[in-house]
Amino acid sequence: MRPALLALLVAAALSPSLAVAADETPKPKTTQELLDASQPSDWRTLDPADTLYLELASGRVVVELAPDFAPEHVGNIRTLAHEGYWDGMSINRSQDNFVVQWGDPAEEGQPRKSLGSAKTQLPAEFERPAAGLDFHALPDKDGWAPQVGFAAGFPAARDPAGGKAWMAHCYGAVGAGRGMAADSSDGTELYVVDGQSPRQLDRNITLVGRVVDGMELLSVLPRGTGPLGFYEDAAQRVPIEAIRLATDVPEAERPKLQVLRTDTPLFDAVVESRRNRRDDWYKRPAGHIDLCNITIPTREPPAADAP
Amino acid sequence: MRPALLALLVAAALSPSLAVAADETPKPKTTQELLDASQPSDWRTLDPADTLYLELASGRVVVELAPDFAPEHVGNIRTLAHEGYWDGMSINRSQDNFVVQWGDPAEEGQPRKSLGSAKTQLPAEFERPAAGLDFHALPDKDGWAPQVGFAAGFPAARDPAGGKAWMAHCYGAVGAGRGMAADSSDGTELYVVDGQSPRQLDRNITLVGRVVDGMELLSVLPRGTGPLGFYEDAAQRVPIEAIRLATDVPEAERPKLQVLRTDTPLFDAVVESRRNRRDDWYKRPAGHIDLCNITIPTREPPAADAP
């Protein structure tokens, strides 16, 4: 039973739990059992105006933009994508246990590609007023922020005393690189977290969204050997075929992707099923989960829901 | 200044801070400044009896074993390496944001390779008595354990009330896959964490060490498309040329690798430099760090220290 050994680590996510004898209290449902019992209303379809497709030779990465957190950056990114700004550019950096990053590969002092009708100056969008944001808090404490949870479908944090909320740097988070000045990002240089969550970046840089599908195409990119994981040789850069906004893609060519809503009783139950793993493999449920350990499930809509 | 934009994210680790004007309070030192001022006694050399070399076509991965936490498993792994158990086997699994895993690729029901003189049955080593372990606690709270810090050079946790300590599942942690029974691991199936720290595994499975060099060779392996990231096609498995114990390798062929000690005032200062980033790029130092955000520095010994 060799390659199956560690498999059991996450068996709860893949297989129904063992039958419960009649004289036992029924077990709490596993994550998969909860998802299997989900209703169509537990899922949401990505808004094409907030959806980017990063097209690589290896496949498509789907990014959901977060206008509730970074409206100015998201607006600029929509314009840049609509005008084909990134088409033919490259991923220029891959730093182990940290980020990949793409954008204009022009070196310091070389001419840069025009931003077209996108803005060249944006405000820092490190945080936003907590008011007006439907924040769904986790029960667990967090070392980085007074509260953590989910808002608008994104992992986020909140400071009730200060009245602020912000997105969190979890695996898959997409942010806008900046220089020394807080307001020096324009949305052209985008990075994706692919290691241990670097939460020290929270409120120090503008997050614009997160990868909802295709992370495994980014996380395997060879690490650059230059400082900070930049590719030292231009030939090592990973070509970007195109970055397109879903609204610019014919509907028939858009993936039918649904994301689990994070503001429902079902989602709370899913989180609880991860806080305390109840399948037989686990000997000691943790009674805790960190924000960035929660993976938001996605699916293709079942046939019955399809148009 | 394009590809340099996000570079500034971690500039503190790479460049000296700006000169301090005479009328300002000197800044706290950055991580790099602290390391530059380190003394030989701040570093330790790996014990060859606790060092494994995983040899891949792409290079060498160096694992430090943790006999203070898992003496029985470490003893078996030494025997398995000494007898060439893994030579010619393969990495069989790569699951995004979780683990890679190697061992005997034999399917369920197929004959397995003999373990030679290694033991076929080991006790679970999920935790150990806290007594007798020099535990260096972090100042920050942790959601998974009453205390976290470092012990014997490894990221670890402790429950003072229960009198137990255990290694933590941080990036690079190496563990021994098991089946349903707690004592079903024999050290032949080893996994390495290469995503967000899966701390829910702490005290549910035996950790045996951690990767101290070469993580970037494991983290880029293509993700398997089978359940749990197993490679579906045998041709996708990644061949292991050999796994050798350093004591079985001529001294001249061992890398001269030093690891920063974790029980020194310098290490405390390094941790503080990561808890509160003081370079000019950061606008808001976090005042916190999670255990698994702390990377233990390594180096080649400077020429003056070389034999």
Short mmCIF file of C-alpha atoms in Angstrom, two decimals, chain A residues 49 98 134 148 241 276 289 301:
data_model
loop_
_atom_site.label_atom_id
_atom_site.label_comp_id
_atom_site.label_asym_id
_atom_site.label_seq_id
_atom_site.Cartn_x
_atom_site.Cartn_y
_atom_site.Cartn_z
CA ALA A 49 -15.73 42.09 -15.39
CA PHE A 98 7.55 33.73 -1.92
CA ASP A 134 -19.76 42.28 4.77
CA VAL A 148 -9.48 37.58 10.13
CA GLU A 241 0.73 34.84 -24.51
CA ASN A 276 -11.22 19.81 13.36
CA ILE A 289 -7.12 26.96 11.53
CA PRO A 301 -21.13 23.61 -12.29
#
